Amino acid sequence: RYVALVPNRKGAEKAIDAGVNSLAVVTCVSDAFANKNVGTKTWQDNLRLACEAATTAARNADVQRVRGYISCSFACPYDTLTRAEDVAHSAAALADAGCTEIVLGDTDGRASVRRLEENVTALSRAGLEQDTIGVHFHDTFGQALANVYASLALGITSVDASCAGLGGCPFAPGATGNLATEDLAFFAEGAGVSTGVDARRLLAAGRDAHAP
């Protein structure tokens, strides 16, 4: 399965033409971040573009999965804390456009258990079930695994991670990499959740990723 992250309909069309069969569309709930990330004046404009991309992907028979990412779901690196009501509005719009999973994106690592609970409550009020919600945490302040634990307690079982914590966001000053797959796998096994992941091979992949 090939996955691509796209911001608009043109990106979705190009990804599908290239043979990608699983798409993630991205929006946000911050005007400042929308301007920096995709060049729109408002987050509502960003949402419109993401919904157009989602609809394009969902209507294509070759696309197996469409996920909707909401950046700055917890805070914006340029503004302040964002509003759970705006996150819920965006989530409902993305779901209506064809996304089968909505991912709460922690863009700069400032996600907290309290904000997570507020967002999930708002999404539930908007009609989204926990099994359609995913989370994407950064570990800038060492809170990623605490937020994963809280997510599991809330019934969310779809969690993003990246090998060796690679990645981040070029438009989020000071944000470090994503939650490391190795950390998530170790945490899950310790919590009694079987992952089916070969830990030694996973660690070897992480070392290779950081090799010069």
CSV table of C-alpha atoms in Angstrom, one decimal:
chain,number,residue,atom,x,y,z
A,1,ARG,CA,0.0,0.0,0.0
A,2,TYR,CA,1.3,3.4,-1.0
A,3,VAL,CA,0.3,6.4,1.1
A,4,ALA,CA,0.5,10.1,0.3
A,5,LEU,CA,-0.2,13.3,2.3
A,6,VAL,CA,-2.0,15.9,0.1
A,7,PRO,CA,-3.3,19.4,0.8
A,8,ASN,CA,-5.7,19.8,-2.1
A,9,ARG,CA,-7.6,18.2,-5.1
A,10,LYS,CA,-4.6,18.7,-7.5
A,11,GLY,CA,-2.4,16.8,-5.0
A,12,ALA,CA,-4.9,14.0,-4.7
A,13,GLU,CA,-5.2,13.7,-8.5
A,14,LYS,CA,-1.4,13.5,-8.9
A,15,ALA,CA,-1.1,11.0,-6.1
A,16,ILE,CA,-3.8,8.7,-7.6
A,17,ASP,CA,-2.2,9.0,-11.1
A,18,ALA,CA,1.1,7.9,-9.5
A,19,GLY,CA,-0.5,4.7,-8.2
A,20,VAL,CA,-1.1,5.8,-4.6
A,21,ASN,CA,-4.0,3.9,-3.1
A,22,SER,CA,-4.2,5.4,0.4
A,23,LEU,CA,-4.4,9.1,0.9
A,24,ALA,CA,-4.2,11.5,3.9
A,25,VAL,CA,-5.6,15.0,3.4
A,26,VAL,CA,-4.4,17.7,5.7
A,27,THR,CA,-6.1,20.8,7.1
A,28,CYS,CA,-5.7,22.9,10.3
A,29,VAL,CA,-7.6,25.1,12.8
A,30,SER,CA,-5.3,28.1,12.8
A,31,ASP,CA,-5.2,31.0,10.3
A,32,ALA,CA,-1.5,31.6,10.9
A,33,PHE,CA,-0.6,28.0,10.3
A,34,ALA,CA,-2.8,27.7,7.3
A,35,ASN,CA,-1.0,30.6,5.7
A,36,LYS,CA,2.4,29.2,6.5
A,37,ASN,CA,1.6,25.6,5.5
A,38,VAL,CA,-0.6,25.9,2.4
A,39,GLY,CA,-0.8,29.6,1.7
A,40,THR,CA,-4.5,30.2,2.5
A,41,LYS,CA,-5.7,33.2,4.4
A,42,THR,CA,-7.9,31.3,6.9
A,43,TRP,CA,-8.2,27.8,8.3
A,44,GLN,CA,-11.7,27.6,6.8
A,45,ASP,CA,-10.1,28.0,3.3
A,46,ASN,CA,-7.6,25.3,4.2
A,47,LEU,CA,-10.5,23.0,5.2
A,48,ARG,CA,-12.3,23.6,2.0
A,49,LEU,CA,-9.3,22.5,0.0
A,50,ALA,CA,-8.8,19.4,2.1
A,51,CYS,CA,-12.5,18.4,1.7
A,52,GLU,CA,-12.2,18.8,-2.1
A,53,ALA,CA,-9.1,16.4,-1.9
A,54,ALA,CA,-11.0,14.0,0.3
A,55,THR,CA,-14.0,13.9,-2.1
A,56,THR,CA,-11.8,13.3,-5.1
A,57,ALA,CA,-10.0,10.4,-3.4
A,58,ALA,CA,-13.1,8.8,-1.9
A,59,ARG,CA,-14.8,8.8,-5.3
A,60,ASN,CA,-11.9,6.9,-7.0
A,61,ALA,CA,-12.4,3.2,-7.0
A,62,ASP,CA,-8.6,2.6,-6.8
A,63,VAL,CA,-8.3,4.4,-3.5
A,64,GLN,CA,-8.7,2.0,-0.5
A,65,ARG,CA,-8.5,4.5,2.4
A,66,VAL,CA,-8.8,8.3,3.0
A,67,ARG,CA,-7.8,9.8,6.3
A,68,GLY,CA,-8.2,13.4,7.3
A,69,TYR,CA,-5.5,15.1,9.4
A,70,ILE,CA,-6.3,18.2,11.5
A,71,SER,CA,-3.0,20.0,12.3
A,72,CYS,CA,-2.9,22.2,15.4
A,73,SER,CA,-5.6,20.2,17.0
A,74,PHE,CA,-4.2,21.1,20.4
A,75,ALA,CA,-2.2,24.3,19.8
A,76,CYS,CA,-0.7,26.5,17.1
A,77,PRO,CA,3.0,27.3,17.1
A,78,TYR,CA,2.2,30.9,15.9
A,79,ASP,CA,-1.0,31.6,17.8
A,80,THR,CA,-2.3,30.2,21.1
A,81,LEU,CA,-4.3,27.1,22.0
A,82,THR,CA,-6.8,26.2,19.4
A,83,ARG,CA,-10.6,25.6,20.0
A,84,ALA,CA,-12.1,22.1,20.3
A,85,GLU,CA,-15.2,23.4,18.6
A,86,ASP,CA,-13.2,24.2,15.5
A,87,VAL,CA,-11.5,20.8,15.6
A,88,ALA,CA,-14.9,19.2,15.8
A,89,HIS,CA,-16.3,21.3,12.9
A,90,SER,CA,-13.3,20.3,10.7
A,91,ALA,CA,-13.6,16.7,11.7
A,92,ALA,CA,-17.3,16.5,10.7
A,93,ALA,CA,-16.6,18.3,7.4
A,94,LEU,CA,-13.8,15.8,6.6
A,95,ALA,CA,-16.0,12.9,7.5
A,96,ASP,CA,-18.8,14.2,5.2
A,97,ALA,CA,-16.3,14.6,2.4
A,98,GLY,CA,-15.3,10.9,2.5
A,99,CYS,CA,-12.6,10.5,5.2
A,100,THR,CA,-13.1,7.3,7.1
A,101,GLU,CA,-10.7,8.3,9.9
A,102,ILE,CA,-10.0,11.7,11.5
A,103,VAL,CA,-6.5,12.2,13.0
A,104,LEU,CA,-5.9,14.8,15.7
A,105,GLY,CA,-2.5,16.3,14.8
A,106,ASP,CA,-0.2,17.5,17.6
A,107,THR,CA,1.8,19.9,15.5
A,108,ASP,CA,4.3,21.3,18.0
A,109,GLY,CA,4.2,18.8,20.9
A,110,ARG,CA,1.9,20.8,23.2
A,111,ALA,CA,-0.9,18.2,23.3
A,112,SER,CA,-2.0,17.4,26.8
A,113,VAL,CA,-4.4,14.9,28.3
A,114,ARG,CA,-6.9,17.6,29.2
A,115,ARG,CA,-6.9,19.0,25.6
A,116,LEU,CA,-7.2,15.5,24.2
A,117,GLU,CA,-10.3,14.8,26.4
A,118,GLU,CA,-11.8,18.1,25.3
A,119,ASN,CA,-11.3,17.3,21.6
A,120,VAL,CA,-12.6,13.8,21.8
A,121,THR,CA,-15.7,15.1,23.7
A,122,ALA,CA,-16.3,17.7,21.0
A,123,LEU,CA,-15.9,15.1,18.2
A,124,SER,CA,-18.3,12.8,20.0
A,125,ARG,CA,-20.9,15.6,20.2
A,126,ALA,CA,-20.4,16.1,16.4
A,127,GLY,CA,-21.3,12.5,15.8
A,128,LEU,CA,-17.9,10.8,15.4
A,129,GLU,CA,-17.2,7.5,17.1
A,130,GLN,CA,-13.9,6.7,18.8
A,131,ASP,CA,-13.1,4.0,16.3
A,132,THR,CA,-13.0,6.6,13.6
A,133,ILE,CA,-10.5,8.8,15.5
A,134,GLY,CA,-6.7,8.6,15.3
A,135,VAL,CA,-3.9,10.6,17.0
A,136,HIS,CA,-0.6,11.9,15.9
A,137,PHE,CA,1.8,13.1,18.6
A,138,HIS,CA,5.1,14.8,18.6
A,139,ASP,CA,7.5,14.3,21.6
A,140,THR,CA,8.9,17.8,21.9
A,141,PHE,CA,8.1,18.0,25.6
A,142,GLY,CA,8.2,14.2,26.4
A,143,GLN,CA,4.4,13.9,26.5
A,144,ALA,CA,3.7,11.7,23.6
A,145,LEU,CA,3.4,8.4,25.4
A,146,ALA,CA,1.3,10.0,28.2
A,147,ASN,CA,-1.1,11.2,25.5
A,148,VAL,CA,-1.1,7.7,23.9
A,149,TYR,CA,-2.1,6.2,27.2
A,150,ALA,CA,-4.9,8.7,27.6
A,151,SER,CA,-6.0,8.0,24.0
A,152,LEU,CA,-6.3,4.3,24.7
A,153,ALA,CA,-8.3,5.0,27.8
A,154,LEU,CA,-10.7,7.1,25.7
A,155,GLY,CA,-11.1,4.2,23.2
A,156,ILE,CA,-8.8,5.4,20.5
A,157,THR,CA,-6.5,2.7,19.1
A,158,SER,CA,-5.1,4.3,15.9
A,159,VAL,CA,-1.8,5.9,16.8
A,160,ASP,CA,0.8,7.3,14.3
A,161,ALA,CA,4.5,6.8,14.9
A,162,SER,CA,7.7,7.0,12.8
A,163,CYS,CA,10.8,4.9,12.8
A,164,ALA,CA,13.5,6.5,15.1
A,165,GLY,CA,11.2,9.4,15.6
A,166,LEU,CA,12.0,10.8,12.2
A,167,GLY,CA,10.0,13.7,10.8
A,168,GLY,CA,8.5,16.8,12.2
A,169,CYS,CA,7.1,19.9,10.7
A,170,PRO,CA,9.1,22.6,8.9
A,171,PHE,CA,6.4,25.2,9.7
A,172,ALA,CA,6.4,24.6,13.4
A,173,PRO,CA,9.4,26.3,15.0
A,174,GLY,CA,11.0,24.3,17.7
A,175,ALA,CA,9.0,21.2,17.2
A,176,THR,CA,11.0,18.0,17.3
A,177,GLY,CA,10.3,14.7,15.6
A,178,ASN,CA,7.3,12.4,15.8
A,179,LEU,CA,6.7,9.7,18.4
A,180,ALA,CA,9.2,7.0,17.7
A,181,THR,CA,7.8,3.6,16.6
A,182,GLU,CA,10.3,1.9,18.9
A,183,ASP,CA,9.0,3.8,21.9
A,184,LEU,CA,5.4,3.1,21.0
A,185,ALA,CA,6.0,-0.6,20.5
A,186,PHE,CA,7.8,-1.0,23.8
A,187,PHE,CA,5.1,0.9,25.6
A,188,ALA,CA,2.3,-1.2,24.0
A,189,GLU,CA,4.0,-4.5,24.9
A,190,GLY,CA,4.5,-3.3,28.5
A,191,ALA,CA,0.9,-2.4,28.7
A,192,GLY,CA,-0.1,-5.9,27.6
A,193,VAL,CA,-1.0,-4.8,24.0
A,194,SER,CA,0.4,-7.2,21.4
A,195,THR,CA,1.8,-5.5,18.4
A,196,GLY,CA,3.2,-8.3,16.4
A,197,VAL,CA,6.3,-6.2,15.8
A,198,ASP,CA,9.8,-7.8,15.9
A,199,ALA,CA,11.5,-5.5,18.4
A,200,ARG,CA,15.1,-6.3,17.3
A,201,ARG,CA,14.4,-5.7,13.7
A,202,LEU,CA,12.6,-2.5,14.5
A,203,LEU,CA,15.6,-1.3,16.5
A,204,ALA,CA,17.9,-2.2,13.7
A,205,ALA,CA,15.8,-0.2,11.3
A,206,GLY,CA,16.0,2.8,13.6
A,207,ARG,CA,19.8,2.5,13.7
A,208,ASP,CA,20.0,2.3,10.0
A,209,ALA,CA,17.8,5.3,9.6
A,210,HIS,CA,20.2,7.4,11.7
A,211,ALA,CA,23.4,5.9,10.1
A,212,PRO,CA,25.5,8.4,8.2
